[in-house]
Amino acid sequence: MKTLTTGMLGCVLLTSVAQADVFVSVDAKGSYVLSNVHRPGRTYERIIHEPQSSLVDLDQQPQMIARQPYAELVSAAATAHELPAALLHAVIREESSYNSDATSPKGAGGLMQLMPDTAREMGVKNVYDPKANIQGGAKYLKRLLTLFDNDITLAVAAYNAGPQAVLSRGGVIPPFAETQRYVPSVLRQYRRLQGIAVDAPL
C-alpha cells in the first residue's frame, strides 16, 4: 500500500463522518480510492474504525434539525427521497447559506444551487421557489447516491463537480480546489447535525 499524504489523510478522516469505517484501495492506475462503502470485488484496507457507540442516530437529534431554516421543507424532501435531513441541510448551508435567492456566477440558483439543465431534468420550473428547489436538489442528490453505491463522500463530490468528473477519475474526489474544500465542509456540517462533535476522536 502506498503512503498517504497529509492532505489525503485529512480527506480520509473526514469520510468517517458518513460511516463508521473508512476504507482505501489503489486502482489499476495507482490512484487511491477512498470509500465509506466496502464494495465486492475490490481489495480494501480499513484505515479508520469508529466505534458505533460514538455515532448518534439522527432520530436523537430532532431539536437540532428542527432549528434549521426551512426545516419542514427539508424534512419532507428527505422523507420523499429517503435521505438524511442532516445531509440536505449540510448541502444547502454550503451551497447558498440558506439564501433562496442566491445565484452563482455559473448560473446555479436557489437554496441547493441547481444548474438550469439539472433543474429541468429534476422537474423544477422555478429554482427560487424553496420547496421546488429543495425537492429537486434532494432528487438529484439521491440519484448521485444511487450512482455511487451510497458513498456519501463521492455523491457530495459529484454534486459539486458533476458526476462525470468523479466517474472519469475512477471514483475519487476530483483534484479541483473548490471540490477539495467543498466535500470536507459539507461532511463537517453533516456530522455536526448528527450531534457528533467535529473534533471528536476518530
GROMACS .gro file of C-alpha atoms in nm:
model
  202
    1MET     CA    1   0.000   0.000   0.000
    2LYS     CA    2   0.132   0.342  -0.091
    3THR     CA    3   0.182   0.612   0.169
    4LEU     CA    4  -0.099   0.864   0.210
    5THR     CA    5  -0.004   1.229   0.210
    6THR     CA    6  -0.123   1.457   0.489
    7GLY     CA    7  -0.387   1.614   0.267
    8MET     CA    8  -0.517   1.277   0.154
    9LEU     CA    9  -0.529   1.152   0.511
   10GLY     CA   10  -0.734   1.458   0.605
   11CYS     CA   11  -0.989   1.364   0.343
   12VAL     CA   12  -0.991   1.009   0.476
   13LEU     CA   13  -1.058   1.127   0.829
   14LEU     CA   14  -1.349   1.335   0.714
   15THR     CA   15  -1.506   1.050   0.523
   16SER     CA   16  -1.563   0.877   0.856
   17VAL     CA   17  -1.849   1.122   0.903
   18ALA     CA   18  -2.071   0.920   0.676
   19GLN     CA   19  -1.998   0.570   0.805
   20ALA     CA   20  -1.817   0.419   1.100
   21ASP     CA   21  -1.544   0.263   0.884
   22VAL     CA   22  -1.331   0.415   0.611
   23PHE     CA   23  -1.153   0.202   0.351
   24VAL     CA   24  -0.881   0.280   0.100
   25SER     CA   25  -0.779   0.087  -0.209
   26VAL     CA   26  -0.550   0.153  -0.504
   27ASP     CA   27  -0.692   0.118  -0.854
   28ALA     CA   28  -0.516  -0.009  -1.167
   29LYS     CA   29  -0.378   0.338  -1.240
   30GLY     CA   30  -0.228   0.373  -0.895
   31SER     CA   31  -0.488   0.623  -0.774
   32TYR     CA   32  -0.627   0.600  -0.425
   33VAL     CA   33  -0.994   0.513  -0.389
   34LEU     CA   34  -1.134   0.632  -0.058
   35SER     CA   35  -1.473   0.496   0.039
   36ASN     CA   36  -1.709   0.451   0.328
   37VAL     CA   37  -1.867   0.163   0.136
   38HIS     CA   38  -1.693  -0.174   0.107
   39ARG     CA   39  -1.768  -0.284  -0.249
   40PRO     CA   40  -1.744  -0.651  -0.351
   41GLY     CA   41  -1.461  -0.736  -0.586
   42ARG     CA   42  -1.218  -0.474  -0.454
   43THR     CA   43  -0.934  -0.522  -0.209
   44TYR     CA   44  -0.954  -0.271   0.074
   45GLU     CA   45  -0.758  -0.187   0.383
   46ARG     CA   46  -0.966  -0.042   0.663
   47ILE     CA   47  -0.770   0.254   0.790
   48ILE     CA   48  -1.021   0.408   1.030
   49HIS     CA   49  -1.266   0.238   1.258
   50GLU     CA   50  -1.504   0.443   1.467
   51PRO     CA   51  -1.699   0.253   1.732
   52GLN     CA   52  -2.069   0.251   1.657
   53SER     CA   53  -2.137   0.370   2.010
   54SER     CA   54  -1.982   0.707   1.924
   55LEU     CA   55  -2.228   0.765   1.641
   56VAL     CA   56  -2.556   0.938   1.721
   57ASP     CA   57  -2.867   0.842   1.528
   58LEU     CA   58  -3.042   1.129   1.352
   59ASP     CA   59  -3.361   1.043   1.536
   60GLN     CA   60  -3.188   1.151   1.856
   61GLN     CA   61  -3.126   1.499   1.717
   62PRO     CA   62  -3.475   1.628   1.627
   63GLN     CA   63  -3.430   1.958   1.806
   64MET     CA   64  -3.110   2.044   1.623
   65ILE     CA   65  -3.261   1.958   1.285
   66ALA     CA   66  -3.587   2.139   1.367
   67ARG     CA   67  -3.398   2.461   1.443
   68GLN     CA   68  -3.252   2.483   1.092
   69PRO     CA   69  -3.410   2.715   0.833
   70TYR     CA   70  -3.666   2.554   0.602
   71ALA     CA   71  -3.677   2.257   0.841
   72GLU     CA   72  -4.022   2.139   0.733
   73LEU     CA   73  -3.946   2.157   0.362
   74VAL     CA   74  -3.617   1.976   0.412
   75SER     CA   75  -3.781   1.708   0.625
   76ALA     CA   76  -4.046   1.649   0.360
   77ALA     CA   77  -3.787   1.621   0.083
   78ALA     CA   78  -3.569   1.393   0.294
   79THR     CA   79  -3.862   1.161   0.357
   80ALA     CA   80  -3.974   1.165  -0.006
   81HIS     CA   81  -3.629   1.075  -0.138
   82GLU     CA   82  -3.508   0.860   0.153
   83LEU     CA   83  -3.222   1.088   0.250
   84PRO     CA   84  -3.093   1.208   0.588
   85ALA     CA   85  -3.232   1.555   0.657
   86ALA     CA   86  -2.891   1.643   0.802
   87LEU     CA   87  -2.726   1.579   0.466
   88LEU     CA   88  -2.969   1.806   0.282
   89HIS     CA   89  -2.915   2.080   0.539
   90ALA     CA   90  -2.539   2.043   0.507
   91VAL     CA   91  -2.555   2.080   0.128
   92ILE     CA   92  -2.791   2.378   0.146
   93ARG     CA   93  -2.573   2.555   0.401
   94GLU     CA   94  -2.264   2.508   0.186
   95GLU     CA   95  -2.436   2.591  -0.142
   96SER     CA   96  -2.633   2.902  -0.050
   97SER     CA   97  -2.620   2.963   0.326
   98TYR     CA   98  -3.000   2.924   0.315
   99ASN     CA   99  -3.040   3.217   0.073
  100SER     CA  100  -3.323   3.113  -0.158
  101ASP     CA  101  -3.239   3.398  -0.399
  102ALA     CA  102  -2.873   3.302  -0.436
  103THR     CA  103  -2.733   3.282  -0.789
  104SER     CA  104  -2.382   3.163  -0.871
  105PRO     CA  105  -2.159   3.312  -1.142
  106LYS     CA  106  -2.213   2.988  -1.337
  107GLY     CA  107  -2.590   3.027  -1.329
  108ALA     CA  108  -2.685   2.790  -1.047
  109GLY     CA  109  -2.977   2.918  -0.844
  110GLY     CA  110  -3.171   2.879  -0.523
  111LEU     CA  111  -3.110   2.704  -0.194
  112MET     CA  112  -2.941   2.397  -0.342
  113GLN     CA  113  -2.788   2.589  -0.633
  114LEU     CA  114  -2.939   2.392  -0.917
  115MET     CA  115  -2.794   2.448  -1.262
  116PRO     CA  116  -3.060   2.518  -1.530
  117ASP     CA  117  -3.013   2.180  -1.701
  118THR     CA  118  -3.026   1.994  -1.370
  119ALA     CA  119  -3.336   2.186  -1.263
  120ARG     CA  120  -3.516   2.097  -1.584
  121GLU     CA  121  -3.414   1.733  -1.554
  122MET     CA  122  -3.544   1.722  -1.196
  123GLY     CA  123  -3.871   1.890  -1.295
  124VAL     CA  124  -3.802   2.220  -1.118
  125LYS     CA  125  -3.963   2.511  -1.302
  126ASN     CA  126  -3.862   2.784  -1.058
  127VAL     CA  127  -3.528   2.732  -0.882
  128TYR     CA  128  -3.602   3.024  -0.649
  129ASP     CA  129  -3.908   2.852  -0.505
  130PRO     CA  130  -3.770   2.696  -0.184
  131LYS     CA  131  -3.999   2.394  -0.188
  132ALA     CA  132  -3.936   2.312  -0.555
  133ASN     CA  133  -3.563   2.373  -0.521
  134ILE     CA  134  -3.520   2.150  -0.217
  135GLN     CA  135  -3.727   1.872  -0.373
  136GLY     CA  136  -3.526   1.895  -0.695
  137GLY     CA  137  -3.193   1.908  -0.514
  138ALA     CA  138  -3.290   1.611  -0.297
  139LYS     CA  139  -3.396   1.413  -0.603
  140TYR     CA  140  -3.065   1.488  -0.771
  141LEU     CA  141  -2.862   1.404  -0.461
  142LYS     CA  142  -3.048   1.074  -0.428
  143ARG     CA  143  -2.963   0.997  -0.791
  144LEU     CA  144  -2.596   1.062  -0.720
  145LEU     CA  145  -2.601   0.840  -0.411
  146THR     CA  146  -2.751   0.561  -0.619
  147LEU     CA  147  -2.490   0.615  -0.890
  148PHE     CA  148  -2.205   0.593  -0.638
  149ASP     CA  149  -2.336   0.297  -0.438
  150ASN     CA  150  -2.448   0.516  -0.146
  151ASP     CA  151  -2.098   0.654  -0.096
  152ILE     CA  152  -2.182   0.991   0.058
  153THR     CA  153  -1.833   1.134   0.002
  154LEU     CA  154  -1.841   1.068  -0.373
  155ALA     CA  155  -2.202   1.178  -0.409
  156VAL     CA  156  -2.121   1.510  -0.242
  157ALA     CA  157  -1.815   1.550  -0.464
  158ALA     CA  158  -2.031   1.480  -0.770
  159TYR     CA  159  -2.291   1.732  -0.653
  160ASN     CA  160  -2.020   1.998  -0.666
  161ALA     CA  161  -1.805   1.892  -0.960
  162GLY     CA  162  -2.052   1.687  -1.163
  163PRO     CA  163  -2.080   1.307  -1.175
  164GLN     CA  164  -1.864   1.273  -1.485
  165ALA     CA  165  -1.573   1.443  -1.309
  166VAL     CA  166  -1.585   1.172  -1.042
  167LEU     CA  167  -1.653   0.881  -1.278
  168SER     CA  168  -1.377   0.977  -1.518
  169ARG     CA  169  -1.126   0.960  -1.232
  170GLY     CA  170  -1.225   0.612  -1.130
  171GLY     CA  171  -1.437   0.711  -0.831
  172VAL     CA  172  -1.214   0.953  -0.644
  173ILE     CA  173  -1.268   1.313  -0.537
  174PRO     CA  174  -1.165   1.536  -0.831
  175PRO     CA  175  -0.850   1.741  -0.768
  176PHE     CA  176  -1.033   2.073  -0.803
  177ALA     CA  177  -0.958   2.323  -0.528
  178GLU     CA  178  -1.326   2.408  -0.486
  179THR     CA  179  -1.432   2.044  -0.462
  180GLN     CA  180  -1.148   1.957  -0.224
  181ARG     CA  181  -1.276   2.234   0.005
  182TYR     CA  182  -1.645   2.168  -0.053
  183VAL     CA  183  -1.655   1.799   0.038
  184PRO     CA  184  -1.496   1.824   0.386
  185SER     CA  185  -1.708   2.131   0.465
  186VAL     CA  186  -2.034   1.952   0.380
  187LEU     CA  187  -1.930   1.644   0.573
  188ARG     CA  188  -1.840   1.853   0.878
  189GLN     CA  189  -2.184   2.013   0.871
  190TYR     CA  190  -2.344   1.673   0.827
  191ARG     CA  191  -2.153   1.541   1.126
  192ARG     CA  192  -2.244   1.841   1.340
  193LEU     CA  193  -2.613   1.800   1.266
  194GLN     CA  194  -2.587   1.435   1.360
  195GLY     CA  195  -2.483   1.552   1.704
  196ILE     CA  196  -2.121   1.438   1.670
  197ALA     CA  197  -1.855   1.691   1.762
  198VAL     CA  198  -1.645   1.783   1.460
  199ASP     CA  199  -1.325   1.743   1.663
  200ALA     CA  200  -1.435   1.419   1.831
  201PRO     CA  201  -1.167   1.148   1.835
  202LEU     CA  202  -1.179   0.914   1.538
   0.00000   0.00000   0.00000
